[in-house]
Amino acid sequence: MILPAIAAGVGVAVIAASANPFIVRAQDAAPEAAQSAPQPAAEPPPPDPAAELAAKRDKTRAELETLSKTISLSSDKVSALQQSIADLDKSTQSIRQALIESAARRKALDKQILASEKKLADLGVKEDGIRRSLHERRGLLAEVLAALQRMGRNPPPALLVTPDDALASVRSAILLGAVVPGIRKETDKLAGDLASLAALQTASAAEKAGLTATMTNGIEEERRMDLLLAENDKLSRSNAAELEAERKRSEELAGKATSLEGLVASMESEIASVRDAAAAARQAEENRKLMTDEQRAQAKALADSGVPDKNRIAPAYPFGELKAKLEVPVAGDILRQFGDADGTGHEAMGMTVATNPETVVTAPADGLVVFAGAFRSYGQMIILDTGDGYHLVLSGMETINTRQGKFVFAGEPLAVMGAKRVASATALALETDRPTLYIEFRKDGKPVDSRPWWTAKDTGKARNDS
């Protein structure tokens, strides 16, 4: 007598899952399936989980890019941002500190977006798995639903109504005793699958809602950074004609240089702003070496506290002491590490990180910008002199927001990635069209592995999921 209730419960579950057309078709075809079960088709090969996840991430990423284009800030929000910038103390130190803080918030938001992107892809793969399981069992489900419908329409006779029905009742009891456990098992499994599917859809909707809010905050932070960069440019612009002349001269030197070493040497000897800044930085390093152990310990403690002197023109303390303390300059997935095959039969001299479009690039450490511009097959490139004979090379950006001869602090925004991967020698054989940042550490002109310098959370290597 409980079977009509089971049938009614499954009917409700089927109605709740009406978004799945194959379940509806199973219900419609139930009477026919009860009479003649369909012949089992040849089983397709099991899907590759890695390929399935990669395809789902690509689809999710495309959906998010489309979503980002529909998000805009209200006029009130824009006015509030402009007012907040106007209220800042217009000193170089305050603007640069605001830029560093803005870049940190923007990188944190970029990491949240990447995490949400991966979570949505994982949820999508699980949802597809349940749908695929239901689709593969559609013949069996049709039989179960048909049996439940028939039992609901024609319940077994009651034993106490008439003696003539006793034999029919016994026969029905024997039949039901053999059939009901199997039907109940399939019914429970179907209800569980539908409940899981509904839970996954709810989780995806909640994740998308949170992601939309994060993307809106990211756009707001991007606008704030643009306003801060404009203010910083006003403060640092000395002589437009002189800066333009230096830019043209640096382009000329970059065209003549045949190597990074040659480029750095020519910049430090022939570009006045770089030469003067390099000399000042070297003098500051010499002065630091003359400090007592107590003074050096105090300077290091101040730097470790995150509030070192914002007027400094040399790194807070030696680059060799920064191991396990630097953050990767962008939020993204590490595709290639130092020593990996680079696709040309050689080993990679640096690491490559895939990012989302328009991701901000920050300075990994204090350093002097000895070059900022296009250089041969590297594309747009920035070279930082971080002291102690170390140079940091960053390439693959689309827009550079700094200039040679400028001393930058760790965490200060330097550039922005583009919308797609820039074709360059450093990004060969990468199976992705995402923007990629190439990072190379050099010690006395020789490439070195950068992994010892990154914090523990940044040293992992992500699968090439594109």
Coordinates of C-alpha atoms in Angstrom, one line a residue:
M1 CA 0.0 0.0 0.0
I2 CA 3.0 2.3 0.3
L3 CA 3.8 2.2 -3.4
P4 CA 1.3 4.9 -4.4
A5 CA 3.1 7.2 -2.0
I6 CA 6.5 6.3 -3.5
A7 CA 5.1 6.9 -7.0
A8 CA 3.7 10.3 -5.9
G9 CA 7.1 11.2 -4.4
V10 CA 9.0 10.3 -7.5
G11 CA 6.5 12.2 -9.6
V12 CA 7.3 15.3 -7.5
A13 CA 11.0 14.8 -7.9
V14 CA 10.6 14.4 -11.7
I15 CA 8.6 17.7 -11.8
A16 CA 11.3 19.4 -9.8
A17 CA 13.9 18.2 -12.3
S18 CA 11.9 19.2 -15.4
A19 CA 14.9 21.3 -16.5
N20 CA 16.5 17.9 -17.5
P21 CA 14.8 17.0 -20.8
F22 CA 15.9 13.4 -20.7
I23 CA 14.1 12.8 -17.4
V24 CA 10.9 14.2 -18.9
R25 CA 11.3 12.0 -22.0
A26 CA 11.8 9.0 -19.6
Q27 CA 8.5 9.8 -17.9
D28 CA 6.6 10.2 -21.2
A29 CA 8.1 7.0 -22.6
A30 CA 7.4 5.0 -19.4
P31 CA 4.3 3.1 -20.5
E32 CA 6.1 2.0 -23.7
A33 CA 9.3 1.1 -21.9
A34 CA 7.4 -1.1 -19.5
Q35 CA 6.2 -3.2 -22.4
S36 CA 9.5 -3.4 -24.3
A37 CA 12.8 -2.4 -22.8
P38 CA 15.2 -0.6 -25.1
Q39 CA 18.3 -2.5 -26.3
P40 CA 21.4 -1.3 -24.5
A41 CA 23.6 0.8 -26.7
A42 CA 27.4 0.4 -26.9
E43 CA 29.0 2.2 -23.9
P44 CA 31.0 5.3 -24.9
P45 CA 34.6 5.6 -23.6
P46 CA 34.8 7.2 -20.1
P47 CA 35.5 10.9 -20.3
D48 CA 39.0 12.2 -19.4
P49 CA 38.6 14.1 -16.1
A50 CA 41.5 16.5 -16.8
A51 CA 40.2 17.3 -20.3
E52 CA 36.7 17.7 -19.0
L53 CA 37.8 20.1 -16.2
A54 CA 40.0 22.1 -18.7
A55 CA 37.0 22.4 -21.1
K56 CA 34.7 23.5 -18.3
R57 CA 37.3 26.1 -17.0
D58 CA 37.6 27.5 -20.5
K59 CA 33.8 27.8 -20.8
T60 CA 33.6 29.3 -17.3
R61 CA 36.4 31.8 -18.1
A62 CA 34.6 32.9 -21.3
E63 CA 31.3 33.4 -19.4
L64 CA 33.1 35.5 -16.7
E65 CA 34.8 37.7 -19.4
T66 CA 31.3 38.3 -20.9
L67 CA 29.9 39.1 -17.4
S68 CA 32.7 41.5 -16.6
K69 CA 31.8 43.6 -19.7
T70 CA 28.3 44.1 -18.4
I71 CA 29.4 45.4 -15.0
S72 CA 29.8 49.1 -14.6
L73 CA 30.1 51.6 -11.7
S74 CA 27.3 54.0 -10.9
S75 CA 27.9 57.7 -11.2
D76 CA 27.6 58.0 -7.4
K77 CA 30.4 55.4 -6.9
V78 CA 32.6 57.2 -9.4
S79 CA 32.1 60.5 -7.8
A80 CA 32.9 59.0 -4.4
L81 CA 36.1 57.6 -5.7
Q82 CA 37.1 60.9 -7.2
Q83 CA 36.4 62.7 -4.0
S84 CA 38.4 60.1 -2.0
I85 CA 41.4 60.8 -4.2
A86 CA 40.9 64.5 -4.0
D87 CA 41.0 64.3 -0.2
L88 CA 44.4 62.6 -0.1
D89 CA 47.4 64.4 1.0
K90 CA 49.0 65.1 -2.4
S91 CA 52.5 64.1 -1.4
T92 CA 54.6 61.6 -3.3
Q93 CA 54.8 59.3 -0.2
S94 CA 51.1 59.3 0.5
I95 CA 50.2 58.7 -3.2
R96 CA 52.7 55.8 -3.5
Q97 CA 51.5 54.3 -0.3
A98 CA 47.9 54.5 -1.5
L99 CA 49.0 52.8 -4.8
I100 CA 50.7 50.0 -2.9
E101 CA 47.5 49.4 -0.8
S102 CA 45.3 49.6 -3.9
A103 CA 47.5 47.1 -5.7
A104 CA 47.4 44.7 -2.7
R105 CA 43.5 44.9 -2.6
R106 CA 43.4 44.4 -6.4
K107 CA 45.6 41.3 -6.3
A108 CA 43.6 39.9 -3.5
L109 CA 40.4 40.4 -5.5
D110 CA 42.1 38.8 -8.6
K111 CA 43.0 35.7 -6.4
Q112 CA 39.3 35.5 -5.3
I113 CA 38.2 35.6 -8.9
L114 CA 40.6 32.9 -9.9
A115 CA 39.4 30.7 -6.9
S116 CA 35.8 31.3 -7.8
E117 CA 36.5 30.5 -11.4
K118 CA 38.0 27.1 -10.4
K119 CA 35.2 26.4 -8.0
L120 CA 32.5 27.1 -10.6
A121 CA 34.4 24.8 -13.0
D122 CA 34.5 22.0 -10.4
L123 CA 30.8 22.4 -9.6
G124 CA 30.0 22.3 -13.4
V125 CA 32.0 19.1 -13.9
K126 CA 30.1 17.4 -11.0
E127 CA 26.8 18.7 -12.3
D128 CA 27.6 17.3 -15.8
G129 CA 28.5 14.0 -14.2
I130 CA 25.1 13.6 -12.5
R131 CA 23.3 14.6 -15.7
R132 CA 25.4 12.1 -17.7
S133 CA 24.6 9.4 -15.1
L134 CA 20.9 10.1 -15.4
H135 CA 21.1 10.1 -19.2
E136 CA 22.9 6.8 -19.3
R137 CA 20.2 5.2 -17.0
R138 CA 17.3 6.7 -18.8
G139 CA 16.1 3.2 -20.0
L140 CA 16.1 1.8 -16.5
L141 CA 14.5 4.9 -15.0
A142 CA 11.8 4.7 -17.6
E143 CA 11.0 1.1 -16.5
V144 CA 11.0 2.1 -12.8
L145 CA 8.7 5.1 -13.4
A146 CA 6.4 3.0 -15.5
A147 CA 6.1 0.4 -12.8
L148 CA 5.4 3.0 -10.1
Q149 CA 2.8 4.6 -12.3
R150 CA 1.1 1.2 -12.9
M151 CA 1.1 0.3 -9.2
G152 CA -0.3 3.7 -8.4
R153 CA -3.2 3.3 -10.8
N154 CA -3.8 -0.4 -10.0
P155 CA -3.1 -1.1 -6.3
P156 CA -3.1 -4.7 -5.1
P157 CA -6.5 -5.9 -3.8
A158 CA -7.2 -5.8 -0.1
L159 CA -7.1 -9.2 1.5
L160 CA -10.1 -8.6 3.8
V161 CA -12.6 -7.3 1.1
T162 CA -13.7 -10.7 -0.4
P163 CA -12.4 -14.2 -0.1
D164 CA -12.3 -14.4 -3.9
D165 CA -9.4 -11.9 -3.8
A166 CA -7.2 -13.9 -1.5
L167 CA -5.4 -15.7 -4.3
A168 CA -4.8 -12.5 -6.1
S169 CA -3.5 -10.9 -3.0
V170 CA -1.1 -13.7 -2.3
R171 CA 0.2 -13.6 -5.9
S172 CA 0.6 -9.8 -5.7
A173 CA 2.5 -10.1 -2.4
I174 CA 4.9 -12.6 -3.9
L175 CA 5.4 -10.4 -6.9
L176 CA 5.9 -7.3 -4.9
G177 CA 8.2 -9.0 -2.5
A178 CA 10.6 -9.7 -5.4
V179 CA 10.1 -6.4 -7.2
V180 CA 9.7 -3.7 -4.6
P181 CA 13.3 -3.7 -3.1
G182 CA 14.8 -3.2 -6.5
I183 CA 12.3 -0.4 -7.4
R184 CA 12.8 1.2 -4.0
K185 CA 16.6 1.2 -4.5
E186 CA 16.4 2.8 -7.9
T187 CA 13.8 5.3 -6.6
D188 CA 16.1 6.3 -3.7
K189 CA 19.1 6.6 -6.1
L190 CA 17.1 8.8 -8.5
A191 CA 15.8 11.0 -5.6
G192 CA 19.4 11.3 -4.3
D193 CA 20.8 12.3 -7.7
L194 CA 18.1 14.9 -8.2
A195 CA 18.8 16.3 -4.7
S196 CA 22.5 16.4 -5.4
L197 CA 21.8 18.1 -8.7
A198 CA 19.6 20.7 -7.0
A199 CA 22.3 21.3 -4.4
L200 CA 25.0 21.8 -7.0
Q201 CA 22.8 24.3 -8.9
T202 CA 22.2 26.2 -5.7
A203 CA 25.9 26.3 -4.9
S204 CA 26.7 27.5 -8.4
A205 CA 24.2 30.3 -8.2
A206 CA 25.5 31.4 -4.8
E207 CA 29.1 31.3 -6.1
K208 CA 28.2 33.4 -9.2
A209 CA 26.4 36.0 -7.0
G210 CA 29.5 36.3 -4.8
L211 CA 31.8 36.4 -7.9
T212 CA 29.7 39.2 -9.4
A213 CA 30.2 41.3 -6.2
T214 CA 33.9 40.5 -6.3
M215 CA 34.2 41.6 -9.9
T216 CA 32.4 44.8 -9.2
N217 CA 34.8 45.5 -6.3
G218 CA 37.7 44.7 -8.7
I219 CA 36.4 47.3 -11.3
E220 CA 36.1 49.9 -8.5
E221 CA 39.7 49.2 -7.3
E222 CA 40.9 49.4 -10.9
R223 CA 39.3 52.8 -11.3
R224 CA 40.8 54.0 -8.0
M225 CA 44.2 52.8 -9.2
D226 CA 43.8 54.7 -12.5
L227 CA 43.1 57.9 -10.6
L228 CA 46.0 57.3 -8.2
L229 CA 48.4 56.7 -11.1
A230 CA 47.2 59.9 -12.8
E231 CA 48.0 61.8 -9.6
N232 CA 51.4 60.1 -9.2
D233 CA 52.2 60.9 -12.8
K234 CA 51.5 64.6 -12.1
L235 CA 53.8 64.6 -9.1
S236 CA 56.7 62.7 -10.8
R237 CA 56.6 64.5 -14.1
S238 CA 59.5 66.9 -14.1
N239 CA 60.2 67.9 -17.7
A240 CA 58.0 66.4 -20.5
A241 CA 60.6 67.2 -23.2
E242 CA 63.4 65.6 -21.1
L243 CA 61.3 62.5 -20.4
E244 CA 60.4 62.1 -24.1
A245 CA 64.0 62.5 -25.1
E246 CA 65.0 59.8 -22.6
R247 CA 62.3 57.5 -23.9
K248 CA 63.5 57.8 -27.5
R249 CA 67.1 57.3 -26.4
S250 CA 66.1 54.1 -24.5
E251 CA 64.3 52.8 -27.5
E252 CA 67.4 53.4 -29.6
L253 CA 69.6 51.6 -27.1
A254 CA 67.1 48.7 -26.9
G255 CA 67.3 48.3 -30.6
K256 CA 71.1 48.1 -30.6
A257 CA 71.4 45.8 -27.6
T258 CA 71.8 42.1 -28.3
S259 CA 71.4 40.8 -24.8
L260 CA 69.9 41.8 -21.4
E261 CA 73.4 42.3 -20.0
G262 CA 74.2 44.7 -22.9
L263 CA 70.9 46.5 -22.4
V264 CA 71.4 47.1 -18.7
A265 CA 75.0 48.3 -19.2
S266 CA 74.0 50.7 -21.9
M267 CA 71.1 52.1 -19.9
E268 CA 73.2 52.6 -16.8
S269 CA 75.9 54.4 -18.7
E270 CA 73.9 56.5 -21.3
I271 CA 70.5 57.3 -19.7
A272 CA 71.0 60.2 -17.3
S273 CA 68.1 59.4 -14.9
V274 CA 69.0 55.7 -14.7
R275 CA 72.7 56.6 -14.2
D276 CA 72.1 59.1 -11.5
A277 CA 69.5 56.9 -9.7
A278 CA 71.9 53.9 -9.9
A279 CA 74.7 55.9 -8.5
A280 CA 72.5 57.1 -5.6
A281 CA 71.3 53.6 -4.9
R282 CA 74.9 52.2 -4.9
Q283 CA 75.9 55.0 -2.5
A284 CA 72.9 54.1 -0.2
E285 CA 74.0 50.5 -0.3
E286 CA 77.6 51.5 0.7
N287 CA 76.2 53.6 3.5
R288 CA 74.1 50.6 4.7
K289 CA 77.3 48.5 4.8
L290 CA 78.9 51.0 7.1
M291 CA 76.0 50.8 9.6
T292 CA 76.5 49.0 12.9
D293 CA 75.0 45.6 13.5
E294 CA 72.4 47.2 15.8
Q295 CA 71.5 49.8 13.1
R296 CA 71.1 47.1 10.5
A297 CA 69.0 45.0 12.8
Q298 CA 66.7 48.0 13.5
A299 CA 66.4 48.7 9.7
K300 CA 65.6 45.1 9.0
A301 CA 62.9 45.0 11.8
L302 CA 61.4 48.2 10.3
A303 CA 61.3 46.6 6.9
D304 CA 59.8 43.4 8.2
S305 CA 57.1 45.4 9.9
G306 CA 55.9 46.6 6.5
V307 CA 56.4 50.3 7.2
P308 CA 60.0 51.0 6.0
D309 CA 61.1 54.5 5.1
K310 CA 59.1 55.6 2.1
N311 CA 61.8 58.2 1.1
R312 CA 64.5 55.5 0.6
I313 CA 66.3 55.3 -2.8
A314 CA 67.8 51.8 -2.2
P315 CA 66.3 48.4 -1.1
A316 CA 65.4 48.3 2.6
Y317 CA 67.9 45.4 3.1
P318 CA 70.0 43.0 0.9
F319 CA 68.1 41.1 -1.7
G320 CA 69.8 37.8 -0.7
E321 CA 68.0 38.1 2.7
L322 CA 64.6 38.2 1.1
K323 CA 64.3 34.4 0.4
A324 CA 60.8 33.0 1.1
K325 CA 59.5 36.6 1.6
L326 CA 58.5 37.8 -1.9
E327 CA 55.1 37.5 -3.5
V328 CA 54.6 36.6 -7.1
P329 CA 53.9 39.9 -9.0
V330 CA 50.6 38.7 -10.4
A331 CA 47.7 36.5 -9.3
G332 CA 47.6 33.5 -11.6
D333 CA 48.6 29.9 -12.3
I334 CA 52.3 28.9 -12.7
L335 CA 52.6 27.1 -16.0
R336 CA 56.4 26.8 -16.2
Q337 CA 59.3 26.9 -13.8
F338 CA 63.0 27.5 -14.1
G339 CA 64.6 24.5 -15.6
D340 CA 61.4 23.2 -17.3
A341 CA 61.5 22.4 -21.1
D342 CA 60.6 25.7 -22.9
G343 CA 59.3 24.0 -26.1
T344 CA 62.4 24.8 -28.2
G345 CA 64.6 22.0 -26.8
H346 CA 66.1 24.2 -24.1
E347 CA 65.5 24.8 -20.4
A348 CA 63.5 27.7 -19.3
M349 CA 65.5 30.5 -17.7
G350 CA 62.6 31.8 -15.7
M351 CA 59.0 31.1 -14.6
T352 CA 55.8 31.8 -16.6
V353 CA 52.5 32.6 -14.9
A354 CA 49.1 32.6 -16.7
T355 CA 46.7 35.4 -15.5
N356 CA 43.3 36.7 -16.2
P357 CA 42.9 39.7 -18.5
E358 CA 44.0 43.1 -17.2
T359 CA 45.6 41.7 -14.1
V360 CA 47.8 44.2 -12.2
V361 CA 51.6 43.5 -12.1
T362 CA 53.4 44.7 -8.9
A363 CA 57.1 45.0 -8.0
P364 CA 58.2 41.8 -6.2
A365 CA 60.8 43.8 -4.2
D366 CA 62.3 47.3 -3.9
G367 CA 64.3 48.2 -6.9
L368 CA 65.5 50.7 -9.4
V369 CA 63.8 50.6 -12.8
V370 CA 66.7 50.4 -15.3
F371 CA 64.5 49.6 -18.3
A372 CA 60.8 49.9 -19.1
G373 CA 59.7 49.4 -22.7
A374 CA 59.8 46.9 -25.6
F375 CA 62.9 44.7 -26.1
R376 CA 63.3 42.3 -29.0
S377 CA 61.2 39.1 -28.6
Y378 CA 60.4 39.7 -25.0
G379 CA 57.8 42.3 -25.8
Q380 CA 57.0 44.9 -23.2
M381 CA 59.6 44.4 -20.5
I382 CA 60.6 45.9 -17.1
I383 CA 64.1 45.3 -15.6
L384 CA 64.6 46.1 -11.8
D385 CA 67.9 46.4 -10.2
T386 CA 67.3 45.1 -6.7
G387 CA 70.9 45.4 -5.4
D388 CA 73.5 42.8 -4.4
G389 CA 74.1 42.1 -8.1
Y390 CA 70.5 41.0 -8.8
H391 CA 68.2 42.0 -11.6
L392 CA 64.5 41.0 -12.0
V393 CA 63.1 40.8 -15.5
L394 CA 59.3 41.0 -16.1
S395 CA 57.9 40.7 -19.6
G396 CA 54.6 39.9 -21.4
M397 CA 52.6 43.0 -20.1
E398 CA 50.5 45.2 -22.3
T399 CA 50.7 48.5 -20.5
I400 CA 53.6 49.8 -18.4
N401 CA 52.9 52.3 -15.7
T402 CA 56.5 53.2 -14.6
R403 CA 59.6 54.6 -16.2
Q404 CA 63.3 54.0 -16.2
G405 CA 65.3 55.8 -13.5
K406 CA 62.5 55.5 -10.9
F407 CA 62.9 53.7 -7.6
V408 CA 59.9 51.5 -6.8
F409 CA 58.8 49.8 -3.6
A410 CA 57.8 46.2 -3.1
G411 CA 54.0 45.9 -4.0
E412 CA 54.0 49.1 -6.1
P413 CA 52.0 48.6 -9.3
L414 CA 54.2 48.5 -12.4
A415 CA 52.1 47.4 -15.3
V416 CA 48.8 45.7 -16.4
M417 CA 48.4 42.5 -18.4
G418 CA 46.5 42.5 -21.7
A419 CA 43.5 40.5 -22.8
K420 CA 45.3 37.7 -24.6
R421 CA 48.8 36.1 -24.5
V422 CA 51.5 38.1 -26.1
A423 CA 53.4 36.1 -28.7
S424 CA 57.0 36.1 -27.6
A425 CA 60.0 33.8 -27.3
T426 CA 59.4 33.4 -23.6
A427 CA 55.9 32.0 -24.1
L428 CA 56.6 29.4 -26.8
A429 CA 54.7 26.1 -26.7
L430 CA 52.3 27.2 -24.0
E431 CA 48.9 25.7 -24.7
T432 CA 47.0 28.7 -23.6
D433 CA 45.7 32.0 -24.9
R434 CA 45.5 33.6 -21.5
P435 CA 47.9 36.5 -20.8
T436 CA 51.3 35.2 -19.5
L437 CA 53.9 37.0 -17.4
Y438 CA 57.5 35.9 -17.7
I439 CA 59.7 36.4 -14.6
E440 CA 63.5 35.9 -14.6
F441 CA 65.9 36.5 -11.8
R442 CA 69.5 37.2 -12.7
K443 CA 72.6 37.3 -10.5
D444 CA 75.7 39.0 -11.9
G445 CA 74.2 38.5 -15.4
K446 CA 73.4 34.8 -15.0
P447 CA 69.8 33.5 -14.7
V448 CA 69.0 31.8 -11.3
D449 CA 66.0 29.9 -10.0
S450 CA 63.6 32.3 -8.4
R451 CA 61.7 29.7 -6.4
P452 CA 63.7 30.2 -3.1
W453 CA 62.5 33.8 -3.0
W454 CA 58.8 33.2 -3.2
T455 CA 56.6 32.7 -0.1
A456 CA 55.5 29.1 0.5
K457 CA 52.0 29.8 -0.8
D458 CA 53.4 31.0 -4.2
T459 CA 55.8 28.1 -4.9
G460 CA 53.3 25.5 -6.2
K461 CA 52.9 24.8 -9.8
A462 CA 49.5 24.6 -11.3
R463 CA 48.6 22.2 -14.1
N464 CA 48.4 23.8 -17.6
D465 CA 44.7 23.8 -17.5
S466 CA 44.1 25.6 -20.8

